[in-house]
């Protein structure tokens, strides 16, 4: 590589040269506000440049409750895969864990559901969180910028609702969007009572900023470790309450007694041993699908984001919605290479950084809704041709982060964006001095398993599947075709809480589960065969595989 | 790891391990420096120092001898955050984690921290009963446990810090009055009618309302 970074700024000479253009216009731009797009202009850029609008990237599902729906190939490959276990392989008569509530997934939604189930009267010992990595390993832990809630005097759930539904292209399920905005302030208050260190002034007023597509400053934060701060408190509280957690244990299938969902078959990720977990209520809180790398995009998501819950729910007859849309976060890292695709929080734009092209000019308002902003970046790079190319050939646009200190005083970047500043500093770049290069990255599963406001999973006729609940990113209908910043942290809290409360209600009235079966997998396999599908892969996939090709090519199985 | 591997230049430790043919189950989480799952210790050839790093946030370099920490066995105190006396918070940290009194001020924890947090300083603050300092100094902690692995006094620093932050967040930061008020308004159903109107409105009406909404100025 001729183009090396033989300087102390962490960028190769070619990019340093491009940075000069950004510096030259900074003072002028500091006073400029780029205009927002009209609804028509938004539609135009989306249709032209957003990855969701590429028909060749999707196909119609051939079987199951959402048969006929267009979904990305990567999702269809999993939903139309063979079940990971065959019913004859396991003995379901020996029950290893017998609980009231089984929660699959130990991220934000699962932890919140456990806490509220316990608060609602279910003894901690009657709850089990099973998670395939460690308790807390999840996208919830990685969220940086903030959590929305209409807590301020000039704001209301009404205004929040409008922002949500407009951002989602009016495709959200109204009752779910309402549940989220109406419970928002209650969630923040609960966090405050648990000791979450939200950013506040000395009188206790929450420090709030805009996010893309918000009409009020409603983004509450804890520096740029908002997700970390919230979840580490929730996890600490869950440990104080003695809620049992089984780590490195994934769910590979749900169980039913023919009438209702009655737990799950768990699998020890390290020993390959299975466990039978029987439950009166089962909550899927498995998160999203970033690690499927839809359309080969890099992702901001954690290692376990492989859509397992979608597969489990689909096999048992749950309907999926809005799976034709995925969220590409506008600002993923485009340079340096080791961290390509990682998240650069929207808060960087919320507090003043502008997207800038290779000529040093703005080309889009910094805070359009995420899908519009991402499409505008792609357009600038691949249609207008004013992107910036890295030594590996990847394109991106500048995010003028030093402008933040110009606007708010020196030291703001370091203080308010300490996680971001640290990440770039680890790789030799000082984002308070130099701009950072960004390009859209796969970030969030907008759709998911259709739920009602009590988090029951719904079937093809939109009727509840007895015993099954879904919360968090695995659930669909809340955000429609595009989620706004700060509504994922809110969403997992609101629906985790609702799932925990509703599951607790059910277990107090429900009778014991009947005989455990995997009959639904037999039926699912028949559906596959009847449709002429001959899948070569199994699902859920549990973990991605990033092993080097050279090492894999010489791997043989001899034991 | 006891074996020598050659990998392309510029990979993180995590990606270098994968490139060499390993599929992680432990030692991996968010892959972005937020979860603390990939704590790694290493020594450079010819250097006596034992260093700590996050595998996902550190570029691998030639001659690095590495091993990942699969799990950190650290005891967490079990406590109730409710009903504590605001004026007696200072004693709570020591009461829950008496081992902080064993701190030798050797600063090994600080040197081990991949987040470059002044770990020893916040343990000393905790020892003095200075909850606010312990909470704010430790704020960027991602609980990877490298401090606890290295500490000769066997302190579980990151659990002490977690308690300090919760005490600070609940009892020292001023309560938000507007939050309290809004939560009460919602409980009293103040917005129910408005929201019902919205949930039953058709798409065209919603579009009009959406386009017409006024924007709060400023970033």
XYZ file of C-alpha atoms in Angstrom:
778
model
C 0.000 0.000 0.000
C 1.660 3.236 -1.141
C -0.738 5.294 0.874
C 0.368 4.832 4.487
C -0.329 6.893 7.576
C 3.107 8.242 8.300
C 1.685 11.087 10.338
C 0.263 11.491 13.823
C -3.283 12.127 12.693
C -4.257 8.567 11.864
C -5.221 9.332 8.243
C -3.312 8.585 5.035
C -2.153 11.565 2.956
C -5.007 11.219 0.446
C -7.615 11.657 3.162
C -5.685 14.450 4.873
C -5.859 16.350 1.641
C -9.619 15.927 1.512
C -9.859 17.124 5.125
C -8.383 20.476 4.036
C -11.574 21.125 2.055
C -13.669 20.446 5.143
C -11.536 22.777 7.241
C -11.709 25.523 4.627
C -15.508 25.743 4.799
C -15.992 25.083 8.514
C -16.298 28.663 9.669
C -18.816 29.491 6.958
C -20.820 26.312 7.538
C -21.013 26.926 11.275
C -23.598 29.590 10.482
C -25.387 27.643 7.748
C -28.480 25.499 8.268
C -29.179 23.097 5.426
C -32.875 22.957 4.611
C -34.975 19.879 5.356
C -36.494 17.847 2.537
C -40.199 17.929 1.735
C -42.190 14.689 1.974
C -41.954 14.306 -1.814
C -38.198 14.851 -1.842
C -37.811 12.291 0.947
C -39.700 9.711 -1.112
C -37.584 10.432 -4.149
C -34.214 9.916 -2.498
C -35.466 6.808 -0.697
C -36.719 5.199 -3.895
C -33.564 6.032 -5.740
C -30.920 5.155 -3.183
C -32.147 3.334 -0.061
C -31.177 -0.395 0.056
C -34.769 -1.335 1.059
C -35.985 -0.223 -2.343
C -33.930 -2.738 -4.317
C -36.388 -5.453 -5.382
C -33.620 -7.894 -6.324
C -32.443 -7.990 -2.695
C -35.665 -9.660 -1.554
C -38.005 -12.514 -2.300
C -41.488 -13.650 -1.297
C -41.707 -16.213 1.511
C -43.001 -19.532 0.222
C -44.370 -20.969 3.463
C -45.653 -20.026 6.882
C -47.858 -17.363 8.431
C -46.281 -14.539 6.386
C -46.271 -16.474 3.119
C -46.084 -14.086 0.177
C -44.369 -11.284 2.110
C -41.195 -9.844 0.609
C -38.198 -10.224 2.905
C -34.424 -9.945 2.352
C -32.899 -13.155 0.959
C -30.797 -13.519 4.103
C -33.965 -13.602 6.228
C -35.848 -15.922 3.849
C -32.893 -18.338 3.912
C -33.359 -18.700 7.676
C -37.159 -18.749 7.768
C -37.169 -21.441 5.083
C -34.385 -23.499 6.675
C -34.790 -26.879 8.333
C -35.384 -26.794 12.091
C -32.096 -27.128 14.010
C -33.355 -30.155 15.960
C -35.291 -33.195 14.874
C -38.023 -34.200 17.309
C -36.676 -37.752 17.601
C -33.263 -36.548 18.801
C -34.358 -35.444 22.265
C -36.177 -36.768 25.329
C -38.708 -34.193 26.479
C -39.889 -36.226 29.476
C -36.921 -35.227 31.574
C -37.495 -31.595 32.487
C -34.333 -29.745 33.510
C -35.827 -26.357 34.317
C -39.420 -26.041 35.477
C -40.392 -22.385 35.776
C -43.325 -20.007 35.481
C -41.664 -17.666 33.002
C -38.889 -18.515 30.578
C -37.220 -15.503 28.999
C -35.136 -16.184 25.910
C -32.484 -13.493 25.601
C -30.558 -11.612 28.262
C -30.370 -8.154 26.721
C -32.491 -5.135 27.547
C -35.991 -6.461 26.837
C -35.365 -9.764 28.614
C -33.928 -8.119 31.707
C -36.769 -5.593 31.920
C -39.363 -8.354 31.465
C -37.784 -10.343 34.310
C -37.743 -7.342 36.631
C -41.395 -6.463 35.976
C -42.558 -10.075 36.228
C -40.877 -10.234 39.620
C -42.351 -6.850 40.617
C -45.752 -8.229 39.596
C -45.539 -11.099 42.046
C -43.712 -13.959 40.335
C -40.957 -15.206 42.684
C -37.487 -14.689 41.196
C -36.767 -18.401 41.481
C -39.747 -19.106 39.165
C -38.189 -17.033 36.361
C -35.336 -18.098 34.106
C -33.394 -15.953 31.657
C -31.596 -18.127 29.094
C -29.093 -16.299 26.913
C -26.613 -17.550 24.361
C -23.808 -15.183 25.345
C -23.513 -13.400 28.701
C -26.242 -11.547 30.564
C -26.247 -8.071 29.030
C -24.443 -8.925 25.768
C -26.823 -7.240 23.343
C -27.505 -4.263 21.128
C -29.120 -2.586 24.149
C -25.680 -2.384 25.757
C -24.253 -0.671 22.679
C -26.829 2.071 22.161
C -25.072 5.364 22.595
C -27.037 8.479 21.787
C -30.155 8.401 23.844
C -33.686 7.417 24.745
C -36.767 9.325 23.673
C -39.630 10.190 25.999
C -41.964 13.181 26.112
C -41.012 14.380 29.582
C -40.696 18.102 28.897
C -43.288 20.832 29.303
C -43.264 21.789 25.583
C -43.637 18.163 24.533
C -46.351 15.538 24.870
C -47.041 11.905 23.971
C -49.237 13.346 21.209
C -46.292 15.097 19.532
C -44.034 12.107 20.133
C -46.648 9.903 18.437
C -46.674 12.105 15.346
C -42.887 12.001 15.092
C -42.897 8.206 15.448
C -45.583 7.539 12.908
C -44.306 10.057 10.339
C -40.775 8.680 10.682
C -42.231 5.181 10.152
C -43.996 6.266 6.929
C -47.414 5.866 8.610
C -47.038 2.085 8.566
C -46.744 1.576 12.343
C -49.473 -0.271 14.233
C -51.229 2.655 15.953
C -51.922 0.877 19.241
C -48.251 -0.146 19.569
C -46.894 3.310 18.763
C -49.315 4.711 21.321
C -48.225 2.233 23.996
C -44.619 3.242 23.463
C -45.063 7.006 23.649
C -47.553 6.896 26.507
C -45.343 4.697 28.712
C -42.200 6.719 27.916
C -42.069 9.045 30.906
C -42.958 6.173 33.268
C -39.919 4.276 32.012
C -37.545 7.211 32.531
C -38.957 7.727 36.011
C -38.394 4.055 36.823
C -34.787 4.391 35.647
C -34.306 7.476 37.788
C -35.573 5.559 40.806
C -33.150 2.722 40.065
C -30.259 5.198 39.941
C -29.558 5.631 36.233
C -27.237 8.625 35.840
C -29.088 10.634 33.202
C -27.517 13.908 32.051
C -29.228 16.698 34.020
C -28.603 20.285 35.001
C -28.124 21.200 38.655
C -31.855 21.688 39.140
C -32.661 18.207 37.893
C -33.856 19.197 34.421
C -33.009 16.472 31.942
C -30.559 17.533 29.244
C -32.333 16.696 25.984
C -31.420 17.122 22.322
C -32.971 16.438 18.919
C -32.640 13.190 17.019
C -33.309 12.624 13.330
C -36.993 13.281 12.637
C -37.924 14.661 16.062
C -39.867 17.889 16.423
C -38.951 18.293 20.103
C -35.685 17.886 21.948
C -36.625 14.618 23.583
C -33.403 12.590 23.539
C -32.339 11.818 27.112
C -28.789 10.633 27.467
C -26.034 9.457 29.770
C -23.095 10.920 27.840
C -22.695 8.601 24.846
C -22.907 5.505 27.010
C -26.697 5.729 27.347
C -27.423 2.088 26.500
C -24.564 0.832 28.643
C -25.590 2.950 31.620
C -29.235 1.864 31.499
C -28.553 -1.833 31.018
C -25.767 -2.145 33.560
C -28.152 -0.688 36.153
C -30.984 -3.027 35.100
C -28.630 -6.021 35.170
C -27.356 -5.023 38.604
C -30.937 -4.799 39.845
C -31.768 -8.176 38.309
C -28.807 -9.671 40.176
C -29.933 -8.024 43.414
C -33.362 -9.601 42.973
C -31.770 -13.011 42.440
C -33.234 -13.671 38.999
C -31.591 -16.848 37.663
C -29.666 -16.533 34.405
C -28.356 -19.393 32.291
C -25.538 -18.006 30.147
C -24.122 -19.547 26.968
C -27.417 -21.416 26.539
C -29.348 -20.663 23.369
C -32.931 -21.634 22.603
C -33.028 -23.885 19.534
C -36.788 -24.518 19.459
C -39.926 -23.610 21.324
C -41.943 -26.394 22.971
C -45.730 -26.744 22.909
C -48.314 -28.996 24.503
C -50.448 -28.868 21.389
C -52.479 -25.920 22.720
C -49.936 -23.415 23.878
C -46.244 -22.613 23.966
C -44.766 -24.307 27.026
C -41.092 -23.414 27.135
C -38.090 -24.104 24.958
C -35.375 -26.561 24.166
C -32.111 -24.984 25.274
C -28.654 -25.882 24.058
C -25.354 -25.455 25.859
C -23.182 -23.511 23.409
C -20.003 -25.099 24.779
C -20.855 -28.743 25.519
C -23.655 -29.223 22.935
C -25.879 -30.684 25.691
C -29.585 -29.892 25.488
C -31.853 -28.885 28.366
C -35.632 -29.008 28.522
C -37.065 -25.804 29.995
C -40.781 -25.998 30.784
C -42.653 -22.752 31.394
C -46.203 -21.443 31.703
C -45.235 -18.353 29.725
C -42.329 -17.869 27.330
C -40.982 -14.457 26.329
C -38.856 -14.103 23.217
C -36.413 -11.233 23.717
C -33.722 -12.260 21.292
C -33.072 -8.942 19.575
C -32.361 -8.259 15.924
C -30.609 -9.499 12.824
C -27.575 -7.322 12.058
C -25.236 -10.296 11.878
C -27.116 -11.589 8.846
C -25.305 -8.781 6.977
C -28.277 -8.018 4.718
C -27.013 -7.060 1.238
C -23.456 -7.567 2.526
C -23.578 -4.446 4.665
C -21.312 -4.272 7.704
C -23.244 -3.925 10.957
C -23.251 -2.096 14.261
C -24.854 -5.088 15.971
C -23.428 -7.397 18.621
C -22.145 -10.879 17.782
C -25.371 -12.694 18.633
C -27.796 -10.628 16.525
C -28.842 -13.503 14.254
C -32.667 -13.315 14.293
C -33.065 -16.528 16.326
C -36.346 -15.373 17.860
C -37.905 -14.726 14.460
C -37.136 -18.292 13.450
C -38.461 -19.837 16.689
C -41.653 -17.799 16.482
C -42.181 -18.386 12.772
C -41.852 -22.140 13.180
C -44.601 -22.089 15.818
C -46.936 -20.012 13.641
C -46.300 -16.351 14.471
C -46.814 -13.654 11.884
C -43.994 -11.282 10.928
C -44.504 -7.684 9.812
C -42.411 -5.019 8.089
C -39.601 -7.458 7.404
C -39.157 -5.830 4.006
C -37.438 -2.907 5.678
C -34.136 -2.821 7.541
C -32.538 0.138 9.207
C -29.215 1.302 7.847
C -27.722 3.752 10.296
C -26.395 6.695 8.286
C -23.162 6.948 10.211
C -21.197 3.737 10.404
C -17.416 4.011 10.488
C -15.924 3.990 6.957
C -12.335 4.475 8.112
C -10.165 3.055 9.684
C -10.650 -0.466 8.367
C -10.541 -2.452 11.686
C -13.710 -0.723 12.895
C -15.612 -0.360 9.606
C -19.351 -0.548 10.178
C -19.273 0.280 13.876
C -21.711 2.879 15.102
C -21.021 6.577 15.202
C -23.901 7.741 17.361
C -26.503 10.080 15.929
C -25.765 12.276 18.928
C -22.674 13.464 17.050
C -25.081 15.133 14.593
C -27.575 16.027 17.342
C -25.004 18.310 18.924
C -23.792 19.937 15.740
C -21.620 17.825 13.422
C -22.577 18.226 9.762
C -22.266 15.677 6.948
C -19.961 17.146 4.303
C -18.891 15.979 0.823
C -15.437 15.926 -0.765
C -15.736 19.594 -1.694
C -16.394 20.585 1.888
C -20.072 21.319 1.323
C -23.195 20.188 3.142
C -25.603 18.187 1.008
C -28.323 17.119 3.458
C -29.730 18.337 6.769
C -27.883 16.494 9.572
C -31.072 15.203 11.175
C -33.444 13.797 8.588
C -35.093 10.501 9.643
C -32.496 7.738 9.474
C -33.577 6.106 6.227
C -33.638 9.462 4.421
C -30.273 10.517 5.833
C -28.697 7.160 4.875
C -30.136 7.328 1.351
C -28.758 10.857 0.966
C -25.259 9.637 1.901
C -25.452 6.797 -0.612
C -26.656 9.240 -3.268
C -23.800 11.650 -2.589
C -21.248 8.837 -2.944
C -22.688 6.827 -5.826
C -24.995 9.120 -7.829
C -23.564 12.603 -7.362
C -20.029 11.219 -7.076
C -18.826 13.544 -4.329
C -17.938 10.917 -1.758
C -14.469 10.310 -0.390
C -12.616 7.078 -1.177
C -10.510 5.235 1.405
C -7.342 3.247 0.592
C -9.439 0.031 0.476
C -11.813 1.518 -2.113
C -14.699 2.058 0.301
C -16.570 5.331 -0.068
C -17.882 7.611 2.625
C -18.748 11.191 3.529
C -17.131 13.382 6.167
C -18.861 14.001 9.443
C -17.428 17.297 10.615
C -17.031 16.492 14.311
C -14.603 19.357 15.138
C -17.522 21.698 14.446
C -19.033 20.551 17.764
C -16.256 22.203 19.738
C -16.527 25.295 17.546
C -20.231 25.565 18.407
C -20.214 24.502 22.049
C -16.702 25.214 23.284
C -13.493 23.272 23.376
C -13.674 19.967 25.225
C -17.314 19.207 24.337
C -16.438 16.262 22.089
C -14.234 14.692 24.728
C -16.833 15.177 27.446
C -20.156 14.499 25.715
C -18.888 11.885 23.283
C -16.269 10.123 25.356
C -17.044 6.659 23.936
C -16.738 7.881 20.350
C -13.648 9.912 21.095
C -12.041 6.904 22.780
C -12.896 4.522 19.922
C -11.283 6.723 17.269
C -8.344 7.536 19.561
C -7.714 3.782 19.923
C -7.015 3.809 16.209
C -5.015 7.028 16.108
C -7.689 9.581 15.149
C -8.658 12.609 17.251
C -12.232 13.394 16.228
C -12.132 16.710 18.069
C -9.381 17.808 15.689
C -10.236 15.971 12.462
C -13.551 14.978 10.896
C -14.482 11.285 10.675
C -15.432 9.301 7.609
C -18.814 7.556 7.637
C -21.116 5.439 5.477
C -24.436 3.682 6.228
C -24.259 0.404 8.168
C -26.879 -2.234 8.998
C -28.311 -1.233 12.352
C -31.807 -2.353 13.264
C -34.600 -4.749 12.447
C -37.522 -2.370 11.943
C -40.069 -5.178 11.715
C -40.383 -8.478 13.542
C -42.948 -10.752 15.172
C -46.297 -8.975 15.227
C -47.429 -8.315 18.789
C -50.377 -6.682 20.499
C -49.902 -3.990 23.165
C -49.637 -6.711 25.832
C -46.821 -8.313 23.819
C -48.671 -11.505 22.879
C -47.206 -12.962 19.695
C -49.942 -13.003 17.047
C -50.643 -15.698 14.480
C -51.558 -15.366 10.783
C -55.086 -14.261 11.783
C -53.642 -11.781 14.264
C -54.912 -13.811 17.216
C -52.639 -14.366 20.259
C -50.581 -17.556 20.365
C -51.235 -18.793 23.904
C -48.203 -18.733 26.176
C -45.949 -16.771 23.828
C -44.778 -13.172 24.235
C -42.276 -11.092 22.298
C -40.513 -7.886 23.376
C -37.734 -5.634 22.127
C -36.175 -5.638 18.678
C -37.609 -9.104 17.889
C -41.110 -7.596 17.996
C -42.622 -5.810 15.018
C -45.260 -3.197 14.273
C -44.031 -0.546 16.713
C -41.712 1.388 14.417
C -43.299 0.663 11.052
C -40.849 0.841 8.168
C -38.332 3.098 9.905
C -37.430 3.595 13.539
C -36.325 6.971 14.879
C -33.251 7.368 17.044
C -33.870 6.798 20.725
C -37.017 4.735 20.254
C -35.215 1.391 20.481
C -34.106 1.936 24.067
C -37.599 3.197 24.807
C -39.197 0.307 22.915
C -37.337 -2.439 24.750
C -38.188 -0.886 28.084
C -41.873 -0.327 27.354
C -42.522 -3.698 25.771
C -40.205 -5.592 28.125
C -42.241 -4.116 30.972
C -45.561 -4.956 29.327
C -44.461 -8.499 28.538
C -43.287 -9.070 32.118
C -46.525 -7.740 33.606
C -48.778 -9.668 31.219
C -46.834 -12.922 31.564
C -47.072 -12.603 35.349
C -50.863 -12.200 35.056
C -51.113 -15.311 32.934
C -49.045 -17.598 35.112
C -51.186 -16.769 38.120
C -54.242 -18.147 36.326
C -52.890 -20.741 33.927
C -52.900 -24.437 34.629
C -49.788 -26.577 34.276
C -48.483 -27.207 30.762
C -49.509 -30.525 29.244
C -47.159 -33.057 27.690
C -44.238 -31.313 25.998
C -43.842 -31.826 22.282
C -41.963 -30.629 19.215
C -44.925 -31.459 16.954
C -44.850 -27.975 15.444
C -41.424 -28.729 13.984
C -42.755 -31.864 12.315
C -45.551 -29.764 10.809
C -43.072 -27.097 9.742
C -40.836 -29.644 8.017
C -43.908 -30.905 6.146
C -44.685 -27.358 5.000
C -41.144 -27.105 3.636
C -41.473 -30.401 1.803
C -44.952 -29.571 0.425
C -43.622 -26.306 -0.986
C -40.827 -28.193 -2.705
C -38.185 -26.456 -0.599
C -35.068 -28.499 0.084
C -33.108 -26.342 2.508
C -29.426 -27.037 2.912
C -29.129 -25.048 6.099
C -30.597 -25.209 9.583
C -32.038 -22.471 11.747
C -31.765 -20.731 14.140
C -28.178 -19.953 13.197
C -27.111 -18.790 16.712
C -23.745 -17.273 15.765
C -22.117 -15.880 12.636
C -18.955 -17.484 11.327
C -16.003 -15.197 10.670
C -13.274 -17.833 10.512
C -10.589 -17.113 7.946
C -11.088 -18.830 4.588
C -7.603 -20.212 4.453
C -7.898 -21.845 7.874
C -11.360 -23.210 7.020
C -10.225 -24.663 3.706
C -7.867 -26.986 5.581
C -10.291 -27.887 8.365
C -11.213 -31.587 8.591
C -13.520 -33.346 11.035
C -11.826 -36.440 12.460
C -13.114 -36.857 16.019
C -2.224 -18.816 22.956
C 0.788 -21.102 22.613
C 0.725 -21.077 18.832
C 2.151 -18.684 16.332
C -0.072 -17.267 13.601
C 0.560 -14.881 10.761
C -2.281 -12.534 9.893
C -2.714 -9.547 7.567
C -1.647 -6.202 8.977
C -4.246 -3.974 10.589
C -6.673 -6.546 12.056
C -7.973 -6.191 15.590
C -6.941 -8.922 18.028
C -10.462 -10.314 17.743
C -10.437 -10.486 13.956
C -6.895 -11.909 13.978
C -8.048 -14.806 16.166
C -10.938 -15.443 13.772
C -8.720 -15.149 10.738
C -6.560 -17.892 12.261
C -9.521 -20.278 12.257
C -11.128 -19.822 15.681
C -14.866 -19.348 16.130
C -15.575 -17.425 19.297
C -18.251 -18.374 21.783
C -16.682 -16.672 24.788
C -14.423 -13.670 24.590
C -16.745 -11.863 22.200
C -19.813 -9.685 22.615
C -20.593 -6.344 21.070
C -17.350 -6.121 19.060
C -17.452 -2.344 19.515
C -15.962 -1.596 22.923
C -19.125 -1.405 25.010
C -19.750 -4.796 26.636
C -16.461 -5.896 28.177
C -16.667 -9.504 26.955
C -13.314 -9.597 25.145
C -10.832 -8.802 27.904
C -7.425 -9.918 26.754
C -4.014 -9.949 28.390
C -0.797 -9.907 26.460
C 2.957 -9.510 26.653
C 5.210 -8.181 23.939
C 8.368 -10.108 23.220
C 11.245 -8.743 25.243
C 8.997 -6.622 27.463
C 8.348 -7.675 31.062
C 5.031 -5.794 31.315
C 1.751 -7.672 31.269
C -0.800 -5.548 29.441
C -4.578 -5.544 29.180
C -6.746 -4.749 26.161
C -10.139 -5.212 24.586
C -9.676 -7.610 21.678
C -12.180 -5.721 19.527
C -10.595 -2.297 20.058
C -6.922 -3.104 19.713
C -4.904 -3.633 16.566
C -2.819 -6.775 16.702
C 0.929 -6.277 16.415
C 3.785 -8.569 15.615
C 5.155 -10.439 18.617
C 2.053 -10.115 20.791
C 1.535 -13.103 23.118
C -2.165 -13.086 23.890
C -4.820 -14.906 25.855
C -8.451 -13.996 26.391
C -10.135 -14.049 29.792
C -13.260 -16.226 29.404
C -14.934 -15.108 32.624
C -14.056 -13.018 35.655
C -15.160 -14.566 38.953
C -15.864 -11.419 40.984
C -18.269 -11.224 43.900
C -21.063 -8.703 43.632
C -22.687 -7.470 46.825
C -26.439 -8.048 47.005
C -28.234 -4.976 48.334
C -31.440 -3.017 48.113
C -31.162 0.387 46.484
C -34.387 1.495 48.162
C -34.801 3.287 51.472
C -31.200 4.329 52.084
C -30.376 7.359 54.174
C -29.126 10.108 51.902
C -26.834 11.473 54.591
C -25.143 8.164 55.211
C -24.303 7.123 51.670
C -20.572 7.461 52.292
C -20.473 4.393 54.521
C -22.418 2.143 52.154
C -19.608 1.400 49.716
C -17.240 0.215 52.440
C -20.008 -1.724 54.170
C -20.813 -3.648 50.987
C -17.226 -4.011 49.812
C -14.999 -4.007 52.915
C -12.077 -5.264 50.822
C -11.577 -1.783 49.364
C -9.820 -1.013 52.652
C -7.097 -3.395 51.471
C -6.194 -1.131 48.518
C -2.389 -0.823 48.352
C -2.471 2.241 46.078
C -0.262 0.332 43.663
C -2.197 1.644 40.634
C -2.103 -1.739 38.872
C -5.864 -1.472 38.250
C -5.474 1.853 36.474
C -2.683 0.493 34.314
C -4.811 -2.538 33.429
C -7.871 -0.511 32.393
C -8.477 -0.523 28.619
C -10.788 2.474 29.037
C -7.966 4.461 30.661
C -10.099 5.171 33.712
C -8.338 6.290 36.893
C -9.481 3.149 38.672
C -7.332 3.528 41.759
C -8.577 7.081 42.216
C -12.201 5.986 42.312
C -11.437 3.152 44.735
C -9.701 5.676 46.978
C -12.716 7.967 46.635
C -14.996 5.067 47.564
C -12.832 4.396 50.603
C -13.211 8.014 51.683
C -16.970 7.747 51.225
C -16.908 10.184 48.292
C -19.728 8.611 46.278
C -19.915 11.443 43.727
C -16.256 11.141 42.725
C -16.386 7.338 42.596
C -19.464 7.559 40.359
C -18.213 10.186 37.953
C -14.626 8.945 37.624
C -15.846 5.414 36.903
C -18.619 6.417 34.513
C -17.007 5.074 31.322
C -16.443 1.615 32.885
C -17.640 -1.268 30.721
C -17.099 -3.903 33.430
C -14.560 -6.001 31.539
C -12.963 -7.044 34.833
C -9.304 -6.553 33.910
C -8.864 -4.410 37.043
C -10.235 -7.177 39.248
C -8.046 -9.808 37.597
C -4.864 -7.864 38.314
C -5.557 -6.409 41.773
C -3.195 -7.716 44.484
C -5.758 -6.665 47.119
C -8.428 -8.790 45.390
C -10.914 -5.961 44.985
C -13.780 -6.215 42.481
C -13.488 -2.618 41.423
C -16.190 -2.544 38.799
C -18.880 -3.792 41.166
C -17.904 -1.111 43.700
C -18.227 1.460 40.910
C -21.639 0.148 39.879
C -22.966 0.629 43.397
C -21.425 4.111 43.588
C -23.096 5.180 40.354
C -26.503 3.898 41.402
C -26.251 5.698 44.742
C -25.219 8.857 42.923
C -27.956 8.572 40.293
C -30.686 7.901 42.825
C -29.711 9.946 45.881
C -27.293 12.699 44.852
C -28.362 13.873 41.372
C -31.380 16.174 41.808
C -34.738 14.611 40.950
C -36.355 15.758 37.733
C -39.503 17.751 38.535
C -40.768 17.861 34.936
C -40.454 14.087 34.718
C -42.431 13.593 37.906
C -45.132 15.968 36.670
C -45.439 14.335 33.235
C -45.596 10.819 34.675
C -48.439 11.947 36.930
C -50.293 13.613 34.049
C -50.154 10.424 32.036
C -51.309 8.369 34.989
C -54.287 10.731 35.306
C -55.127 10.159 31.643
C -54.414 13.726 30.538
C -53.386 12.678 27.011
C -55.721 9.724 26.487
C -58.297 11.551 24.386
C -55.697 13.200 22.149
C -53.981 9.898 21.584
C -57.234 8.137 20.819
C -57.898 10.755 18.171
C -54.528 10.012 16.601
C -54.785 6.235 16.709
C -58.153 6.360 14.954
C -57.118 8.972 12.367
C -56.550 7.864 8.780
C -53.262 8.189 6.952
C -54.180 11.406 5.132
C -55.182 13.191 8.336
C -51.998 11.993 10.018
C -49.876 13.202 7.130
C -51.389 16.667 7.409
C -50.786 16.800 11.149
C -47.250 15.517 10.678
C -46.270 18.080 8.059
C -47.876 20.898 10.051
C -46.128 20.155 13.347
C -43.879 22.959 14.611
C -40.207 22.314 15.248
C -38.320 23.173 18.405
C -35.349 25.292 17.376
C -31.676 24.598 17.982
C -29.598 21.453 18.119
